[in-house]
Coordinates of C-alpha atoms in Angstrom, one line a residue:
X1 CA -54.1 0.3 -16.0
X2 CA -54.0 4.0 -14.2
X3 CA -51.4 5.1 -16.8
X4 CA -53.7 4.8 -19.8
X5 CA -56.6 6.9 -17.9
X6 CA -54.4 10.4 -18.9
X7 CA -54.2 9.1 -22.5
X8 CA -57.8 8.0 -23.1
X9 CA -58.6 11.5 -21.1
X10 CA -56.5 13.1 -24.1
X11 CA -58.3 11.4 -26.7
X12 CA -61.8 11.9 -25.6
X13 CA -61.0 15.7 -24.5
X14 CA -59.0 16.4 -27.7
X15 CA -60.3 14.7 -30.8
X16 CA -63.9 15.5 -30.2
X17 CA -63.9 18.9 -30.9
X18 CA -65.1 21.4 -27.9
X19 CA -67.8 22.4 -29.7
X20 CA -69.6 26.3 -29.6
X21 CA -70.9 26.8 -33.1
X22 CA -71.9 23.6 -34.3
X23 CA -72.8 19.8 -33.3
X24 CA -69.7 17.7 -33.7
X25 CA -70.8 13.6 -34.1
X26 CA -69.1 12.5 -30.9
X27 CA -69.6 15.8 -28.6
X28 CA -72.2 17.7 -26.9
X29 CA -72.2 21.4 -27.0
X30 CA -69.6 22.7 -24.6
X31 CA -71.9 25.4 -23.3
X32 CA -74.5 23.4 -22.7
X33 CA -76.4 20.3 -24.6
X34 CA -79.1 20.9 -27.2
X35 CA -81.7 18.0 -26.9
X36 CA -84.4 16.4 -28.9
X37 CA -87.8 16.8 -27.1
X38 CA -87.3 19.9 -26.0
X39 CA -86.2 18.5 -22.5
X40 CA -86.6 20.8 -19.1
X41 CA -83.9 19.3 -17.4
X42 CA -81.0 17.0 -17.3
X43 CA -79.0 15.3 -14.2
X44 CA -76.0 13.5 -15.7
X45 CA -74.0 11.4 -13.7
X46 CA -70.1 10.6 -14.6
X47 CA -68.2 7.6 -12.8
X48 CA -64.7 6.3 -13.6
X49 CA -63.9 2.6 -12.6
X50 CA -61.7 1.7 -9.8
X51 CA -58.8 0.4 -12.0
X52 CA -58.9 3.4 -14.4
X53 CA -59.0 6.1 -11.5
X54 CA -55.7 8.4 -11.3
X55 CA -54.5 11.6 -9.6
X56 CA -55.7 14.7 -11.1
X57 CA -58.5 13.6 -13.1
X58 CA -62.3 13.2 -12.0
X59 CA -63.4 10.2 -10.9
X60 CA -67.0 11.3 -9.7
X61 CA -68.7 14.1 -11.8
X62 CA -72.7 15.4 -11.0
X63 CA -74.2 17.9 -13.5
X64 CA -77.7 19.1 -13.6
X65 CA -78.7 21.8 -16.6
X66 CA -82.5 23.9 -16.3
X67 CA -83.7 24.8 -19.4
X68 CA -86.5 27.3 -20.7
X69 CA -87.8 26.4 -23.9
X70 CA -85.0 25.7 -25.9
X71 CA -82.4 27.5 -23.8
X72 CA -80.5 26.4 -20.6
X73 CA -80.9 29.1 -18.0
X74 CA -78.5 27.5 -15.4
X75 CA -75.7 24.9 -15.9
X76 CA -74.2 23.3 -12.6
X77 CA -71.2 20.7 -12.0
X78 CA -69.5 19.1 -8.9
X79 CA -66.5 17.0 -9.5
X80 CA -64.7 14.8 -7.1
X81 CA -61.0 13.9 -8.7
X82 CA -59.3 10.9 -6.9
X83 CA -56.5 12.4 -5.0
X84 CA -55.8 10.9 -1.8
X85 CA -53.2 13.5 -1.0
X86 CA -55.6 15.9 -1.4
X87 CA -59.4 15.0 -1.3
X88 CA -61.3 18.2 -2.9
X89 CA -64.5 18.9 -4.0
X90 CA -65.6 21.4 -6.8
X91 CA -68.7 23.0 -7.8
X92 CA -69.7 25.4 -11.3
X93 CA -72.8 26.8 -11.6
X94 CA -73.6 29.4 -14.3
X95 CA -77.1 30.8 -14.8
X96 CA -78.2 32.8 -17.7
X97 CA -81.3 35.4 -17.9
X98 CA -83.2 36.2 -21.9
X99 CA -83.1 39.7 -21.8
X100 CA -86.0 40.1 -24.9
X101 CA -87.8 37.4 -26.9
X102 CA -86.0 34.0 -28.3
X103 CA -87.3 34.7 -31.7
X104 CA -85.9 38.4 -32.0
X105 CA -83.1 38.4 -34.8
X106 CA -80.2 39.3 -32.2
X107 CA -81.2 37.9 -29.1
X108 CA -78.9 39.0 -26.1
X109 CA -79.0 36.4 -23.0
X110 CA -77.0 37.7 -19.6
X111 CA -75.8 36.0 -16.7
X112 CA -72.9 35.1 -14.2
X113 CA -70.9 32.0 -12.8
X114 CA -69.0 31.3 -9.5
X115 CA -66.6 28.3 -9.2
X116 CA -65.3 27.6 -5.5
X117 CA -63.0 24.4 -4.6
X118 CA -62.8 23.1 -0.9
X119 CA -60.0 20.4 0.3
X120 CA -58.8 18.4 3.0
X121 CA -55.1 17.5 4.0
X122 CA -56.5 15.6 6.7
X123 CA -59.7 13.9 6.1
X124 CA -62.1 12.7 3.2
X125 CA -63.1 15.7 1.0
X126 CA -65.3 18.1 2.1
X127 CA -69.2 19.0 0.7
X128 CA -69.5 21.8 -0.7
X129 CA -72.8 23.8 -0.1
X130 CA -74.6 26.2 -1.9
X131 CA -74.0 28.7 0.6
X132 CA -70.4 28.4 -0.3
X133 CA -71.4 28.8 -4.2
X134 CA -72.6 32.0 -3.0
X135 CA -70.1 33.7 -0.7
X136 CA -68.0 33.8 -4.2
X137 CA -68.1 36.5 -6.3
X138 CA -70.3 36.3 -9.4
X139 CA -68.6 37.1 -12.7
X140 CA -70.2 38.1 -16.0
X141 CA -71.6 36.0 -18.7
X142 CA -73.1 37.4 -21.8
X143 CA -74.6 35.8 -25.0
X144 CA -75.7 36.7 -28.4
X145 CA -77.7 34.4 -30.6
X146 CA -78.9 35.0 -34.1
X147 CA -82.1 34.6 -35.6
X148 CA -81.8 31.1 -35.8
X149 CA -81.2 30.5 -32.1
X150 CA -77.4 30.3 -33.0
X151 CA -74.3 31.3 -30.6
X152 CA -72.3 34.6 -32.5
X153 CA -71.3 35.6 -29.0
X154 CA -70.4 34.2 -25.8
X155 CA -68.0 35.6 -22.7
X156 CA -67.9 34.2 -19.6
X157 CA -66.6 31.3 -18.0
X158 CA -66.5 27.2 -19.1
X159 CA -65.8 24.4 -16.9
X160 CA -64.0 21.1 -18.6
X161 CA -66.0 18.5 -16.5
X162 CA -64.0 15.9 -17.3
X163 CA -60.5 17.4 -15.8
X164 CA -61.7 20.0 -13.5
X165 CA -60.4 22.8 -15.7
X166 CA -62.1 26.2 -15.3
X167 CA -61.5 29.3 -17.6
X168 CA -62.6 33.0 -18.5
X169 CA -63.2 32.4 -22.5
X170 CA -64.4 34.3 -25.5
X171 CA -65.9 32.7 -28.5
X172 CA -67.0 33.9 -31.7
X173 CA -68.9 32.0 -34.7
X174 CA -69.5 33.1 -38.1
X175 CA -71.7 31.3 -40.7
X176 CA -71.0 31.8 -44.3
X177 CA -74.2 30.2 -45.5
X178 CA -73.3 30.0 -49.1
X179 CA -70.0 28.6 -48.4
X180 CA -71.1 26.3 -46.1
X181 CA -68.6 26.7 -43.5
X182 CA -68.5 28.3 -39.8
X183 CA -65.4 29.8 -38.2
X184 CA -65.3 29.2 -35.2
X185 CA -62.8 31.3 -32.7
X186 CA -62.1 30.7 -28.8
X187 CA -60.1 32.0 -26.3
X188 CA -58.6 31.0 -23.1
X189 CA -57.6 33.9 -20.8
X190 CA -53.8 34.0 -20.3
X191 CA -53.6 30.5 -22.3
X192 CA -54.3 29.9 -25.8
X193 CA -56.7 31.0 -29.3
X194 CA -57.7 28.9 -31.4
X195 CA -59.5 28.8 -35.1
X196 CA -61.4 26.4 -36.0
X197 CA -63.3 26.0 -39.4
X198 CA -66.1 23.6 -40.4
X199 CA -66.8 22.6 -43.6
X200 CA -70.5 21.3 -44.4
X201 CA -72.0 19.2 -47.3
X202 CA -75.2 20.4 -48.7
X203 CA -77.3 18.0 -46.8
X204 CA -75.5 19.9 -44.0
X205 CA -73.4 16.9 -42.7
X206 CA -69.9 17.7 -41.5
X207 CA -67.5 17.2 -44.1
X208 CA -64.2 18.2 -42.4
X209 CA -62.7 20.2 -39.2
X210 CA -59.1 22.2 -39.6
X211 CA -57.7 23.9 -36.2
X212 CA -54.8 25.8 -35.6
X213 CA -54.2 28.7 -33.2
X214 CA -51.3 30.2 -31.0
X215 CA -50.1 30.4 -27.0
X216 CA -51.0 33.5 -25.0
X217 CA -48.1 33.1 -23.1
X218 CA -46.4 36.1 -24.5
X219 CA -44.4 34.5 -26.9
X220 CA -47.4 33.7 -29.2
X221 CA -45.9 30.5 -29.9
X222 CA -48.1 28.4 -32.6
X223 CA -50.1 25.4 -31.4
X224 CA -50.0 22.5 -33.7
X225 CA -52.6 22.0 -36.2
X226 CA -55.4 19.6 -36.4
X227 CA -57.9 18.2 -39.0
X228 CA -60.5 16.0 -39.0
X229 CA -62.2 14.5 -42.7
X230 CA -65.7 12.7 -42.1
X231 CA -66.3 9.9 -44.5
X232 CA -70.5 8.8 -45.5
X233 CA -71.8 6.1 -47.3
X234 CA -75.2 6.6 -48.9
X235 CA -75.3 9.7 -46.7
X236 CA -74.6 8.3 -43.2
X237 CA -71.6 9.0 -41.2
X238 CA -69.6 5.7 -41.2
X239 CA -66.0 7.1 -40.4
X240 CA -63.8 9.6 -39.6
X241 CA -59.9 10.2 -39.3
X242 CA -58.2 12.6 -36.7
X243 CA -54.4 14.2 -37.8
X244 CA -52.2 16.1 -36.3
X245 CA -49.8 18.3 -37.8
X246 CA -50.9 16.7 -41.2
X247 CA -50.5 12.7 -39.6
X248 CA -53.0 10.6 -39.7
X249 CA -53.8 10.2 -35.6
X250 CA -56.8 8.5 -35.0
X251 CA -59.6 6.5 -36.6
X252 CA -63.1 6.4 -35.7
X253 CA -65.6 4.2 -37.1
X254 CA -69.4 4.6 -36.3
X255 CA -72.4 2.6 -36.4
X256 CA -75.9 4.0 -36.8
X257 CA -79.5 3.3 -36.2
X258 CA -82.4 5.0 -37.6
X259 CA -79.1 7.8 -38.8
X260 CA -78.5 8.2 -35.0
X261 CA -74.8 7.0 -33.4
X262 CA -75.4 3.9 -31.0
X263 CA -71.8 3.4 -31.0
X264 CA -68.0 3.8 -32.5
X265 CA -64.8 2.7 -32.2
X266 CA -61.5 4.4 -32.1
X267 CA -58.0 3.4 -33.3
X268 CA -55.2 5.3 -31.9
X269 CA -51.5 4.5 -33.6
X270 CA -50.6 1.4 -35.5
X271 CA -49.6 -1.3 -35.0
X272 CA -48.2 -3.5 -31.9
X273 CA -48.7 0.3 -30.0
X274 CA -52.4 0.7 -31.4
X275 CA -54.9 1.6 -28.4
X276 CA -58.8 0.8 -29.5
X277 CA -61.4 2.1 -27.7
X278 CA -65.0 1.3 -27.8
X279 CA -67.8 4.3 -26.8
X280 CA -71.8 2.8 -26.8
X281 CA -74.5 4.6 -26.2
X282 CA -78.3 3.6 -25.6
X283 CA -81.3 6.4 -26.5
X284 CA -84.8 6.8 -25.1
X285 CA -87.8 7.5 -27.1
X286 CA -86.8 11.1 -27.8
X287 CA -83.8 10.1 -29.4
X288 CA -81.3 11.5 -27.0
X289 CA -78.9 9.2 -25.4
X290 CA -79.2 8.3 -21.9
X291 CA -76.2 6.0 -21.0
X292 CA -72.7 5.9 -22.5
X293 CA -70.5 3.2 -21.8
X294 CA -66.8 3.7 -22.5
X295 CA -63.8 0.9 -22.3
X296 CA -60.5 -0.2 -23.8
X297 CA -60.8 -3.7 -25.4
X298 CA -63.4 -5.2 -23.2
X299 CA -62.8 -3.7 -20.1
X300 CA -65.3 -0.9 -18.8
X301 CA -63.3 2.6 -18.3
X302 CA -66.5 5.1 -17.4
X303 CA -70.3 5.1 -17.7
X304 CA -72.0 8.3 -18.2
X305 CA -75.8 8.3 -17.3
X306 CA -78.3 10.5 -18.1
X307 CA -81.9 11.5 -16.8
X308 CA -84.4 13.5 -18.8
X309 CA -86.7 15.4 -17.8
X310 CA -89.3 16.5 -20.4

């Protein structure tokens, strides 16, 4: 069962959108979750089952985010990925300053983030202490939200928690109210940019995603596009269906309660070579979830647990 752990990797990491501008169904804001309740921190705690475990991807993942008021002011991961060869621990932390009032109509938000990695060719991986954190250097991160508290602006750094993947990136949102669309642009130092645009109903449900974007290899080679189309009935998201390169990829299908998701399924491929998935999620009072339980027919691939602190 280790082969399928890359695959369902690629499937959760790449059709749920990595969100910046807007609240995809199935993903939390990359940069950092935005919470009913208005919480003052999170510890979340990732954990990949024995059989599912494979080299290169995290098996053990420990994030904690701080907020103030509405915004995080630091963001902190370690990751252990189960690699015998080469035991390694890795910690992220970003924190972020308000440089004037929340409310002003272009809020500017500073900051920095350090990354360090430790390993072992000899032993189990080594801890990796704050003290380490901070012998690295700091680089920048800045922020600009609009009026409405929403990103326009962000450069610095982002951390994929799920493979360990650490980047300098650039994003850029525009909202065309009327319209009902945001554009959403990102780029990956030295790797890709991509375009993504959103297309809202008037209730302001997500109606459809189209990506497409190009290498930054040198070659500025095009990277194969992607859609997403959201189906409702009677105005609650029941399912969805991934392509790629105009192919119908994936299907999800979602159940709700009280219009929040407790759950969905996912369909990848047809046929004797279909993979389904199953993702559950239970909330507390506030409405956010708090666990997530994810497996392949009936056997349990990862939990994700969360505690809140309000």
């Amino acid at each position: 069962m280790r082969r399928l752990l890359p695959l369902l990797l690629l499937t959760t990491l790449t059709t749920a959108h990595a969100a910046y501008c807007f609240q995809h169904p199935r993903t939390d804001l990359t940069l950092y979750p935005r919470l009913s309740g208005a919480p003052r921190q999170i510890e979340e705690q990732v954990t990949v089952e024995p059989a599912f475990r494979t080299l290169d991807f995290i098996t053990a993942r420990t994030s904690n985010y701080t907020y103030q008021g509405t915004q995080a002011i630091q963001v902190t991961h370690r990751l252990t990925p189960d690699d015998p060869s080469f035991p390694r621990t890795t910690l992220f932390q970003a924190t972020i300053r308000p440089s004037g009032a929340l409310a002003s109509p272009a809020t500017t938000l500073a900051g920095s983030w350090r990354f360090v990695i430790r390993g072992s060719l000899t032993g189990p991986a080594p801890q990796v202490t704050a003290a380490d954190l901070a012998a690295e250097k700091a680089l920048p991160i800045s922020i600009t939200l609009d009026a409405q508290g929403r990103l326009t602006q962000y450069k610095g750094g982002v951390l994929n928690p799920e493979a360990g993947l650490m980047d300098e990136v650039q994003v850029s949102c525009t909202y065309a109210s009327a319209q009902r669309t945001v554009r959403e642009v990102v780029s990956l130092a030295r790797r890709t940019r991509s375009v993504t645009d959103a297309q809202f109903g008037p209730a302001g449900e997500l109606l459809s995603l189209s990506s497409t974007g190009i290498t930054l290899d040198g070659s500025n080679s095009p990277l194969i596009p992607t859609a997403e189309t959201f189906t409702y009935d009677n105005g609650t998201l029941s399912r969805s269906v991934f392509s790629v390169a105009g192919q119908a990829n994936s299907t999800f299908a979602y159940t709700l309660t009280s219009g929040q998701i407790t759950g969905y399924t996912v369909q990848i491929g047809e046929g004797d070579n279909a993979v389904r998935e199953r993702h559950t999620f239970t909330r507390d009072t506030h409405g956010n979830w708090i666990t997530h339980e994810y497996r392949l027919g009936k056997a349990l691939v990862a939990t994700v647990t969360r505690r809140i602190t309000y």
